[in-house]
Coordinates of C-alpha atoms in Angstrom, one line a residue:
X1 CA 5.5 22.4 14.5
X2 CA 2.6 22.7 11.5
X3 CA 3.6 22.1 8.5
X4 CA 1.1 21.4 5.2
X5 CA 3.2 19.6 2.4
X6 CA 1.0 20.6 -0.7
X7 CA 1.7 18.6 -3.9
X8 CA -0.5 17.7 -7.6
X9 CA 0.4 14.2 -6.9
X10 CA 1.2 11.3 -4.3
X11 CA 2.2 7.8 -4.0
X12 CA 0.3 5.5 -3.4
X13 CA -3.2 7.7 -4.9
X14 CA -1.3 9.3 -8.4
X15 CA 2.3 9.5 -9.4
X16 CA 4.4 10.6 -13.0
X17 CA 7.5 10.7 -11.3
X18 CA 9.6 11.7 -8.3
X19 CA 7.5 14.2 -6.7
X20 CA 4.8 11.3 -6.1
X21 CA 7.5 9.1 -4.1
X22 CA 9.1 12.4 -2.1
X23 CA 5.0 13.7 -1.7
X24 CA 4.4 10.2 0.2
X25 CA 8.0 8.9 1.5
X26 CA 9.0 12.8 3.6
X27 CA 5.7 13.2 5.1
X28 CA 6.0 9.9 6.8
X29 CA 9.3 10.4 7.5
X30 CA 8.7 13.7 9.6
X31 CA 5.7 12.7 11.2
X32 CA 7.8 9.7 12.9
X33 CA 10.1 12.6 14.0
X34 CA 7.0 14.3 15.4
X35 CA 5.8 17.1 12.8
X36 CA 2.4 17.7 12.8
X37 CA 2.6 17.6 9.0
X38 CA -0.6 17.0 6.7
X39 CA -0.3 16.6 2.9
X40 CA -3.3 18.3 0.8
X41 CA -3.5 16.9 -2.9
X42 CA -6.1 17.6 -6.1
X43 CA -9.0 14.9 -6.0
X44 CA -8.7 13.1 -9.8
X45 CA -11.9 11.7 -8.8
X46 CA -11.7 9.5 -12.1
X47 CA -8.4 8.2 -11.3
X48 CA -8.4 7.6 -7.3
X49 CA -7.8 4.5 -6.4
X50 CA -10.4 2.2 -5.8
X51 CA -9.3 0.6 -2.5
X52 CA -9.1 3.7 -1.1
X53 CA -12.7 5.3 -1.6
X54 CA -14.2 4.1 1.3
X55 CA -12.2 6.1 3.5
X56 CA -12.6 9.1 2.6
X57 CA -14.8 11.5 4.5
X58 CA -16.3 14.9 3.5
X59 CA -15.5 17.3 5.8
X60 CA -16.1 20.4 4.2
X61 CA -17.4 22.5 1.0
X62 CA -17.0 26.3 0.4
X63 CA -16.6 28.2 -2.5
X64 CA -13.5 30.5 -4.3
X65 CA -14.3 32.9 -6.8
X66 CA -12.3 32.2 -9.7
X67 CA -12.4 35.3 -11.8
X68 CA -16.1 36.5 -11.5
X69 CA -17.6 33.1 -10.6
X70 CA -17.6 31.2 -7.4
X71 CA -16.6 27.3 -7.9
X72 CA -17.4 24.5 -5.9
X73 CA -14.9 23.2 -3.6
X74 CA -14.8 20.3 -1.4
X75 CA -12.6 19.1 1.1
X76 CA -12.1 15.0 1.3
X77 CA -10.2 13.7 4.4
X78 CA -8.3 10.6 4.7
X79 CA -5.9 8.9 7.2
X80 CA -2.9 7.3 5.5
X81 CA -0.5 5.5 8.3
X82 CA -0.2 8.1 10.8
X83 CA -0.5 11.2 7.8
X84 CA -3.8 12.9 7.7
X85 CA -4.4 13.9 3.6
X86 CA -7.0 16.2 2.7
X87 CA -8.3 16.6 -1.2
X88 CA -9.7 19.3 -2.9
X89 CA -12.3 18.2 -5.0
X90 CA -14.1 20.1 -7.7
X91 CA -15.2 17.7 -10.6
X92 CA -14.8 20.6 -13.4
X93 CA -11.1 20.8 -12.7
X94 CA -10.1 17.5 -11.6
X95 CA -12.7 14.9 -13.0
X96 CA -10.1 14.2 -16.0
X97 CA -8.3 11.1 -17.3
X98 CA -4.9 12.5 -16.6
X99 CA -3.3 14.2 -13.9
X100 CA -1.9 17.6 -16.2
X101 CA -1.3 18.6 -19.8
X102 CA -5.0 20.7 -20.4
X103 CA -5.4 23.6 -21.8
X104 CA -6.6 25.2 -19.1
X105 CA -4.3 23.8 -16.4
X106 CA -3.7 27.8 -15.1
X107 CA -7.4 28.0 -14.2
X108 CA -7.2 24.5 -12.6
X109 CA -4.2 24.9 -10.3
X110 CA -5.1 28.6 -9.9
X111 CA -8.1 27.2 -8.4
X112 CA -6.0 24.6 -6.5
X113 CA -3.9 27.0 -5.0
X114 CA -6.5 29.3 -3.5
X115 CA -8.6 26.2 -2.6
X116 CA -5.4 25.3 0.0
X117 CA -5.4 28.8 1.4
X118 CA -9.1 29.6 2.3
X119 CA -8.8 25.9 3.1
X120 CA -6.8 26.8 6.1
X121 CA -9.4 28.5 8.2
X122 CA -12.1 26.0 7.0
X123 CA -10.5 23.1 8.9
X124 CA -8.9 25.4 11.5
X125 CA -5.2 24.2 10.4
X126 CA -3.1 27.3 10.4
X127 CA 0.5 25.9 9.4
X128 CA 3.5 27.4 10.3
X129 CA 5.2 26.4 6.7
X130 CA 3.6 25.6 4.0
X131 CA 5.8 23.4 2.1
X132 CA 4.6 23.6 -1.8
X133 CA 6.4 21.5 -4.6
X134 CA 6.8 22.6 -8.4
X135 CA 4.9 25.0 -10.5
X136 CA 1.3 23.6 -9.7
X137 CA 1.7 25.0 -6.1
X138 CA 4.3 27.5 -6.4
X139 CA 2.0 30.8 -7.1
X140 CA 1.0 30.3 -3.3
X141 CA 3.6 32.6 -1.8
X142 CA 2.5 35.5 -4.5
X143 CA -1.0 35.0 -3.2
X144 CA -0.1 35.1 0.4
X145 CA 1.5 38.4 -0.4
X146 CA -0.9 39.8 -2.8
X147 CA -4.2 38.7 -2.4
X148 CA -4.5 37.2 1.0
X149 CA -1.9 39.0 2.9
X150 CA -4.8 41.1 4.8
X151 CA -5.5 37.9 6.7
X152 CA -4.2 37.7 10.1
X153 CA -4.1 34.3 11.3
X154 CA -2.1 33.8 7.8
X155 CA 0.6 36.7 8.3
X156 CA 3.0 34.2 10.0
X157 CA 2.8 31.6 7.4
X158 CA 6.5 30.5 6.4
X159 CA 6.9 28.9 2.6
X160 CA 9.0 26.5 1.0
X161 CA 9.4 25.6 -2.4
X162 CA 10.9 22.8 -3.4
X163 CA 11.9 22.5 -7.1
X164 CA 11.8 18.7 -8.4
X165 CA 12.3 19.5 -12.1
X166 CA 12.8 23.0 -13.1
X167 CA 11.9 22.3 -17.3
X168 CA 8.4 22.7 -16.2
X169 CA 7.7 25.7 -14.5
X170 CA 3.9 26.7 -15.4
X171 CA 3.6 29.5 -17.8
X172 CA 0.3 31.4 -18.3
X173 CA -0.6 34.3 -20.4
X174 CA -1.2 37.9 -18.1
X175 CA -5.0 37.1 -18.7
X176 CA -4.4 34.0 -16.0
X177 CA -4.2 37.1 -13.2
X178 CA -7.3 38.4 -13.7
X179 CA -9.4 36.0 -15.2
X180 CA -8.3 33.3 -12.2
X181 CA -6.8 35.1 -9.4
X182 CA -9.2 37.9 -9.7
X183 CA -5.3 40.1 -9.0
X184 CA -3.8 43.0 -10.6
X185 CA -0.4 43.3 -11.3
X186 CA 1.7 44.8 -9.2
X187 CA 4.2 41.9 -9.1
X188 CA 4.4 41.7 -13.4
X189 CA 8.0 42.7 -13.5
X190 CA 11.1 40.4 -13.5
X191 CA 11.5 40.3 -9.6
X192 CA 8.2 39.4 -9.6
X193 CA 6.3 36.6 -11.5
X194 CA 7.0 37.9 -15.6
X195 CA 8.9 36.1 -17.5
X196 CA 9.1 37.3 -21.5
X197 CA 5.3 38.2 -21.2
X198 CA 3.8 35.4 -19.8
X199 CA 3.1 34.9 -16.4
X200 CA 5.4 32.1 -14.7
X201 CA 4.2 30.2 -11.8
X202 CA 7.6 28.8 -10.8
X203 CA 9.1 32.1 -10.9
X204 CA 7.2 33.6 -8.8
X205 CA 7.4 31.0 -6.3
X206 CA 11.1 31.2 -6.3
X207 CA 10.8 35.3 -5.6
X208 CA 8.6 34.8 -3.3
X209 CA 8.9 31.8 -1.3
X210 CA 11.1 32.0 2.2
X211 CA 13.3 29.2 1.3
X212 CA 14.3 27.3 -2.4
X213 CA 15.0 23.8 -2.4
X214 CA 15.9 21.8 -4.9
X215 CA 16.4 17.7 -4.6
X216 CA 20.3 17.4 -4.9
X217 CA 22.7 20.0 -4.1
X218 CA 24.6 19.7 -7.0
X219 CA 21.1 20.6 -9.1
X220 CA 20.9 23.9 -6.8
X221 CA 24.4 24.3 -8.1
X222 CA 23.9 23.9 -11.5
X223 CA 20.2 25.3 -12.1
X224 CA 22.4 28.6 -11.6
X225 CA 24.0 28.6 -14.7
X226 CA 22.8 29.2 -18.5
X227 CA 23.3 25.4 -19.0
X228 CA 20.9 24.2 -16.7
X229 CA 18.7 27.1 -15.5
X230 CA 16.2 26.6 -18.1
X231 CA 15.9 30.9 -18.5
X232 CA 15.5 30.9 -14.5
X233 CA 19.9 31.0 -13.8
X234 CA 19.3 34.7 -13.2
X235 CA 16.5 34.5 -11.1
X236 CA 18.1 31.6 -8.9
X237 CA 21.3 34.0 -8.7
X238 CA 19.6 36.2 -7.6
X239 CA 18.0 34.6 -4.8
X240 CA 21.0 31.9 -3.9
X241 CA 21.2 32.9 -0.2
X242 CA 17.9 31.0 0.5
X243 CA 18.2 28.3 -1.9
X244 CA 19.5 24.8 -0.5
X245 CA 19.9 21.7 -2.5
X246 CA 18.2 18.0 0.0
X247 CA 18.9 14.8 -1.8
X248 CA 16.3 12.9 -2.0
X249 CA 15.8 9.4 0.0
X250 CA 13.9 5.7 -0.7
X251 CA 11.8 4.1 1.0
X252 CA 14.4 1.3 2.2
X253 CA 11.8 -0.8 3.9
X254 CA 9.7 -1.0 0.1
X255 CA 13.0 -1.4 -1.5
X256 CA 14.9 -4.6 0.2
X257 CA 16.3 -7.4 -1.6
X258 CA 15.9 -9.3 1.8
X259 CA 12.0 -9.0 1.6
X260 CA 10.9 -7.6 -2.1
X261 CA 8.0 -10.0 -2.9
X262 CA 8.7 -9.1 -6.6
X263 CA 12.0 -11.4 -6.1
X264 CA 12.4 -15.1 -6.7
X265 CA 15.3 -15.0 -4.6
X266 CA 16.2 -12.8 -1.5
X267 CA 19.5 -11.8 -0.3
X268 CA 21.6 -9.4 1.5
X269 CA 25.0 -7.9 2.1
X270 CA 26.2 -10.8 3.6
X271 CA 25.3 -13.5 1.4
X272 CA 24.6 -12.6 -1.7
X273 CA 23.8 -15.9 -3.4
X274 CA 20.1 -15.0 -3.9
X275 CA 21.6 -12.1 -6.4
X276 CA 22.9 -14.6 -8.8
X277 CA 19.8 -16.7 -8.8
X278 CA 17.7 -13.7 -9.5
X279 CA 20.2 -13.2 -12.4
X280 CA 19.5 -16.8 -13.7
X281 CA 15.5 -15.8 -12.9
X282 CA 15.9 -12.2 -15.1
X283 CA 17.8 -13.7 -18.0
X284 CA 15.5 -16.7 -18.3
X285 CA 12.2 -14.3 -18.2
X286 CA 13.5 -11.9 -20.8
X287 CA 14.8 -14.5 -23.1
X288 CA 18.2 -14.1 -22.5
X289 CA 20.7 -17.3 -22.7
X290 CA 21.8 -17.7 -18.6
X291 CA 25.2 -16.8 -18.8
X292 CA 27.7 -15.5 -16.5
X293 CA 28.3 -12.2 -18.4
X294 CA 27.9 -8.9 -17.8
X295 CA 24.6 -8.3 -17.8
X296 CA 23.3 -3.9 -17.5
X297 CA 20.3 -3.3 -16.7
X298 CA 17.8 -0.1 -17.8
X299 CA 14.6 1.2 -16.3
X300 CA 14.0 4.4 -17.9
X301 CA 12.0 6.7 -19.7
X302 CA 13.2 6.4 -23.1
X303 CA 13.9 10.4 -24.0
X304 CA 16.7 12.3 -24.9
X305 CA 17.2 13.9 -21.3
X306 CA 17.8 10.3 -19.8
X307 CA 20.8 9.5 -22.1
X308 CA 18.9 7.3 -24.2
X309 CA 20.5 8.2 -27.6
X310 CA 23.8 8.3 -26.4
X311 CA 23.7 4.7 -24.7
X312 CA 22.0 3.7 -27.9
X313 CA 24.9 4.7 -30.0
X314 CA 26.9 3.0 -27.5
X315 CA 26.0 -0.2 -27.7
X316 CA 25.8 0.1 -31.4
X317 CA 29.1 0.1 -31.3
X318 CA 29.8 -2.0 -28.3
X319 CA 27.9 -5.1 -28.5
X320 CA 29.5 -6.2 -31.9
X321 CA 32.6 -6.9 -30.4
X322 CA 31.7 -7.2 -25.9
X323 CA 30.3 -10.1 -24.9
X324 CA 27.7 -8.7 -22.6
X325 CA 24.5 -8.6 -22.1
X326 CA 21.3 -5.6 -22.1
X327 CA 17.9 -5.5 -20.5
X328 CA 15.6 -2.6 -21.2
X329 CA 12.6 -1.9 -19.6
X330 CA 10.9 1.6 -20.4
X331 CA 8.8 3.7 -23.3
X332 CA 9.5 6.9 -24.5
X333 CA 9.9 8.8 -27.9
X334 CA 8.9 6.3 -30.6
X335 CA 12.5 6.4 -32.3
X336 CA 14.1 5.4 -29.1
X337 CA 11.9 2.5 -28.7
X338 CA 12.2 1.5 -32.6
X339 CA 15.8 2.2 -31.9
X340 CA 16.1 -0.6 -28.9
X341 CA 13.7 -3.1 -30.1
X342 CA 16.2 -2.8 -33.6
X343 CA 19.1 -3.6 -31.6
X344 CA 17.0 -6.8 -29.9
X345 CA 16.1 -8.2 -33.3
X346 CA 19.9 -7.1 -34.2
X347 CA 21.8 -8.8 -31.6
X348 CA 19.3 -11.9 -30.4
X349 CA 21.0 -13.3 -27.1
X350 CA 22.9 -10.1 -26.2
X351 CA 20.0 -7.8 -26.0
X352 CA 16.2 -7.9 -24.1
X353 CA 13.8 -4.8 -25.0
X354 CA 10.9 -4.6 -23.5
X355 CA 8.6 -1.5 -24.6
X356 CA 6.3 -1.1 -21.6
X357 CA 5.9 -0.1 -18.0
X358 CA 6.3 -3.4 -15.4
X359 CA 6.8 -2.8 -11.5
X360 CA 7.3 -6.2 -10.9
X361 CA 9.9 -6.7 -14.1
X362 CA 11.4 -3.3 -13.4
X363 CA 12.4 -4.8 -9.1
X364 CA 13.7 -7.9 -11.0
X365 CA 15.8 -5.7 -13.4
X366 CA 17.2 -3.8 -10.2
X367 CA 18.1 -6.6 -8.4
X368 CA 19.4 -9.3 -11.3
X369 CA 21.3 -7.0 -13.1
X370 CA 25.1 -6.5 -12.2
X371 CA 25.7 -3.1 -13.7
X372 CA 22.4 -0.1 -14.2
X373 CA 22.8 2.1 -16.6
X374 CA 21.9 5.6 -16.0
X375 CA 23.3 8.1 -18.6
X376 CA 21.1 11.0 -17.9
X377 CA 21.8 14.9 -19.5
X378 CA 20.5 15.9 -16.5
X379 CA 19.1 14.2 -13.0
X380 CA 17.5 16.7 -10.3
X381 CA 17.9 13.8 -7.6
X382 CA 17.2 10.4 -9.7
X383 CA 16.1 7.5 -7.4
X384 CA 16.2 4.3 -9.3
X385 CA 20.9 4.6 -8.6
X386 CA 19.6 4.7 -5.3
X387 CA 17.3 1.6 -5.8
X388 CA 19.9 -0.3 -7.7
X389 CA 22.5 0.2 -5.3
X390 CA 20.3 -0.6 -2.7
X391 CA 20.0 -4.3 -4.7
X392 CA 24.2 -4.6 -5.0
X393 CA 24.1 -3.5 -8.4
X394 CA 26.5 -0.6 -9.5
X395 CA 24.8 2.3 -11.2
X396 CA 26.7 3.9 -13.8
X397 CA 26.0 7.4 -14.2
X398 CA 26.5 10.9 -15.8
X399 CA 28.1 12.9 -13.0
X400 CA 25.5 15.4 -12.8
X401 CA 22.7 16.2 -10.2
X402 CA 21.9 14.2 -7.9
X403 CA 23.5 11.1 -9.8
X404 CA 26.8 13.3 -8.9
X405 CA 25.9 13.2 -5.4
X406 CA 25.0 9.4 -4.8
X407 CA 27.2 7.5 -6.7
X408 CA 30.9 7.8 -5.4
X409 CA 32.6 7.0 -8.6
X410 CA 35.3 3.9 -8.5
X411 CA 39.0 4.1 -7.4
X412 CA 41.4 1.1 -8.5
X413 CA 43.9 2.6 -6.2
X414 CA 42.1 2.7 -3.2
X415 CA 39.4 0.4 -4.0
X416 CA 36.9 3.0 -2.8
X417 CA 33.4 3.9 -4.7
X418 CA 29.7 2.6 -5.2
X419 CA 29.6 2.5 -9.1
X420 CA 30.9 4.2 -12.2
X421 CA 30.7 7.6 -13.5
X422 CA 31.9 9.7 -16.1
X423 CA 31.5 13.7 -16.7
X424 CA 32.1 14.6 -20.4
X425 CA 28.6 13.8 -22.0
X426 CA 29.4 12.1 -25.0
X427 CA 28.6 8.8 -26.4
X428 CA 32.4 7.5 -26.8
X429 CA 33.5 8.3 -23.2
X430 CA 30.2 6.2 -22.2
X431 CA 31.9 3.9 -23.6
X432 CA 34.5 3.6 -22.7
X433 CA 32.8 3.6 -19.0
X434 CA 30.4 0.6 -20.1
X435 CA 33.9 -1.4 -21.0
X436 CA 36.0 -0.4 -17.7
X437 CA 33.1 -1.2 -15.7
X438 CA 32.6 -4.7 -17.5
X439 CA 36.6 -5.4 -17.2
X440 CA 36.3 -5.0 -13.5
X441 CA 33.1 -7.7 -13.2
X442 CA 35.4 -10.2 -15.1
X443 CA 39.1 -9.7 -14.2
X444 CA 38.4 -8.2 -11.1
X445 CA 35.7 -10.5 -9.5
X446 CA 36.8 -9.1 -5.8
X447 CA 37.2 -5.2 -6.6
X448 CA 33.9 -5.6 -7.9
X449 CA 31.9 -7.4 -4.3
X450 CA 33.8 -5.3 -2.5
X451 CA 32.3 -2.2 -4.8
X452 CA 29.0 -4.4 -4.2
X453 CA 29.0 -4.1 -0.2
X454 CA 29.7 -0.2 -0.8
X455 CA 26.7 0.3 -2.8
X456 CA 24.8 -1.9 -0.5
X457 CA 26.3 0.3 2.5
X458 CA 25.2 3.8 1.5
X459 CA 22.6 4.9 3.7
X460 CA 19.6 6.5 1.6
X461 CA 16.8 6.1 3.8
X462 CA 14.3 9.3 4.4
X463 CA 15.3 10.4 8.0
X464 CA 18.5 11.3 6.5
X465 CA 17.2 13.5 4.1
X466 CA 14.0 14.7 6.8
X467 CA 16.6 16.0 9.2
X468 CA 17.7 18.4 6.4
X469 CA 14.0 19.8 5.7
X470 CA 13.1 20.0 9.5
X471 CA 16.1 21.7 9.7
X472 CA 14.8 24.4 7.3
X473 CA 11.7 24.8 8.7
X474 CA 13.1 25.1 12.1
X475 CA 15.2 28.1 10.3
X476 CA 12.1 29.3 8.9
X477 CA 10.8 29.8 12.1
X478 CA 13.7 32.2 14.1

């Protein structure tokens, strides 16, 4: 089977969030289960990374008339592992300091889009699914149909579209059809791509892909209501009979307290004593007194959709009265930062803020911490519960998205779960979460390894999740 993953971003070249890890980590995956899969990604020529330069080849150029005018477009090949990635290049488009956020970002992944379909013939790759992620590659299935459709070797081209965050969705004034796509519009109507006037990439991905995916199951669930569907609930009703929800994996080989070269101790399931020296290690780094407390950990984007506000008016209230300890890692909305570093200078001892972005800090925060705090308004997938379990540390999470479906919340009768959630989305019944799960660390010290070996147990590594998509293409195909 053929399959082209196409993406705006991928670990290790460029990443924002999740969509880099799942654009590098499934592609692997299903190559080791023997897909012929290729990825194809915009060259940011100012922001590829250096060690990787010299290998890249050029091994093509054409051009695609964007509105009247033909633009330059150049195909870059290079061999990752055992995953071939090409790049479209075109220095107009892609020669910026930043991956998205321009004004003109409809002409530039317009351009991107039909770049990957004459691309096809160019370097004779015909794939039999196209697997395209989020709005920057989701007007592909409209163009198969539209504009390209009188193509034969492209009239048994399957697509997928998988859906990492549906907030952003690509919206474009009508103009974007002629002016880019050089299309009329036939499909400017609400089963189409129309969406209050505009045009909406994402939309028209979702009428017009083969299959919908989204990265949890409970996010395809709940991306079909008013609450969460972002305007799109009646869309995704509409087309629920192909729309599946994959939670996504993590790369369990990067992520292993046994080998992580970010950790000053290692450890696994069976011995754990490496976990309380990288305690010792975190506390003394971040300028906390090394006590045996319970000590949460944070490594977030500091916004309103991650919780932030609500676990700050948490431990407003909390850390007066709990002995316990905070580490934050993570920048955000300038209040939220204020807010954290206030309750640092507020509560010196208890509390560690740390305003910035560390990869090394943020492994050492994963795997010193005994409890990480995740209160999210909403999660598509999340992967850093998957990472902290993964370290023996309990996540304690919102039950919704894909937090709902990784972390199997605690039961003192049965002594069954991986963590701690809660579902009413309010700062008091966090909590009250914050306290039970501290309770259990210190009256409770064997509830809470055994709840340790659980998390450590939960099996989410990629093939899991790879079966699922092959699945789907296999489906796809009859």
């Amino acid at each position: 089977m053929k399959v082209l993953f196409a993406a705006a971003e991928g670990v290790p070249f460029y990443k924002t969030g999740g969509l880099g890890d799942v654009a590098y980590a499934l592609p692997k995956t299903l190559r080791q289960a023997g897909v012929d899969i290729r990825v194809v990604l915009p060259y940011y020529g100012q922001l590829f990374p250096a060690q990787y330069r010299a290998q890249v080849s050029d091994v093509a150029q054409f051009t695609v008339m964007v509105g009247g005018e033909q633009k330059y477009v150049g195909i870059k090949q290079l061999q990752l592992g055992t995953v071939p990635y090409y790049f479209i290049d075109n220095e107009e488009f892609f020669g910026r300091e930043g991956l998205y956020g321009y004004w003109d970002d409809g002409g530039r992944f317009g351009f991107f889009q039909m770049a990957i379909i004459e691309m096809l013939q160019v370097i004779d790759f015909i794939p039999d699914v196209l697997h395209l992620n989020d709005w920057h590659t989701a007007f592909i299935p409209v163009l198969l149909k539209d504009k390209y459709s009188w193509i034969t070797p492209y009239q048994g081209i399957k697509t997928q579209l998988t859906i990492h965050n549906l907030q952003f969705q690509g919206w474009f004034p009508p103009a974007v059809l002629t002016d880019v796509f050089g299309i009329g519009r036939q499909f400017f109507h609400d089963d189409g791509y129309a969406q209050n006037g505009a045009v909406n990439f994402l939309k028209g991905g979702i009428n017009f892909a083969d299959l919908v995916s989204t990265v949890s199951p409970s996010y395809a669930r709940e991306i079909q209501t008013p609450q969460f569907g972002e305007h799109l609930d009646g869309t995704l009703r509409k087309q629920a009979g192909k729309l599946v929800g994959i939670l996504n994996g993590i790369d369990t080989q990067l992520y292993d307290p046994a080998t992580d070269k970010h950790l000053p101790a290692h450890y696994t399931a069976g011995d754990l004593s490496g976990k309380a020296k990288d305690k010792r290690a975190l506390q003394r780094s971040v300028g906390l007194p090394q006590r045996k407390v319970p000590l949460f950990g944070i490594v977030s984007r500091l916004t309103r959709q991650k919780g932030m506000d609500q676990l700050l008016t948490a431990l407003n209230v909390l850390l007066p009265g709990e002995d316990i300890q905070v580490v934050m890692l993570g920048t955000g909305d300038s209040e939220l930062e204020v807010g954290f570093n206030t309750l640092r200078d507020r509560f010196a001892g208890k509390v560690a803020s740390l305003v910035k972005f560390d990869e090394a800090l943020a492994q050492q925060i994963y795997a010193g911490a005994d409890f990480f705090v995740m209160p999210s308004a909403f999660e598509p997938s999340g992967l850093a519960q998957m990472m902290a379990m993964r370290y023996g540390t309990l996540p304690i999470v919102h039950e919704t998205g894909g937090l709902r479906d990784s972390v199997t919340p605690y039961d003192a009768t049965t002594g069954a779960g991986t963590g701690f959630s809660y579902y009413d989305f309010t700062p008091q019944v966090l909590i009250d979460t914050l306290v039970r799960a501290a309770q259990v660390y210190r009256d409770e010290p064997a509830a809470y390894q055994q709840l340790q070996q659980q998390a450590m147990a939960a099996d989410f590594a990629w093939p899991k999740a790879a079966k699922q998509y092959l699945a789907g293409y296999e489906r796809l195909q009859g």
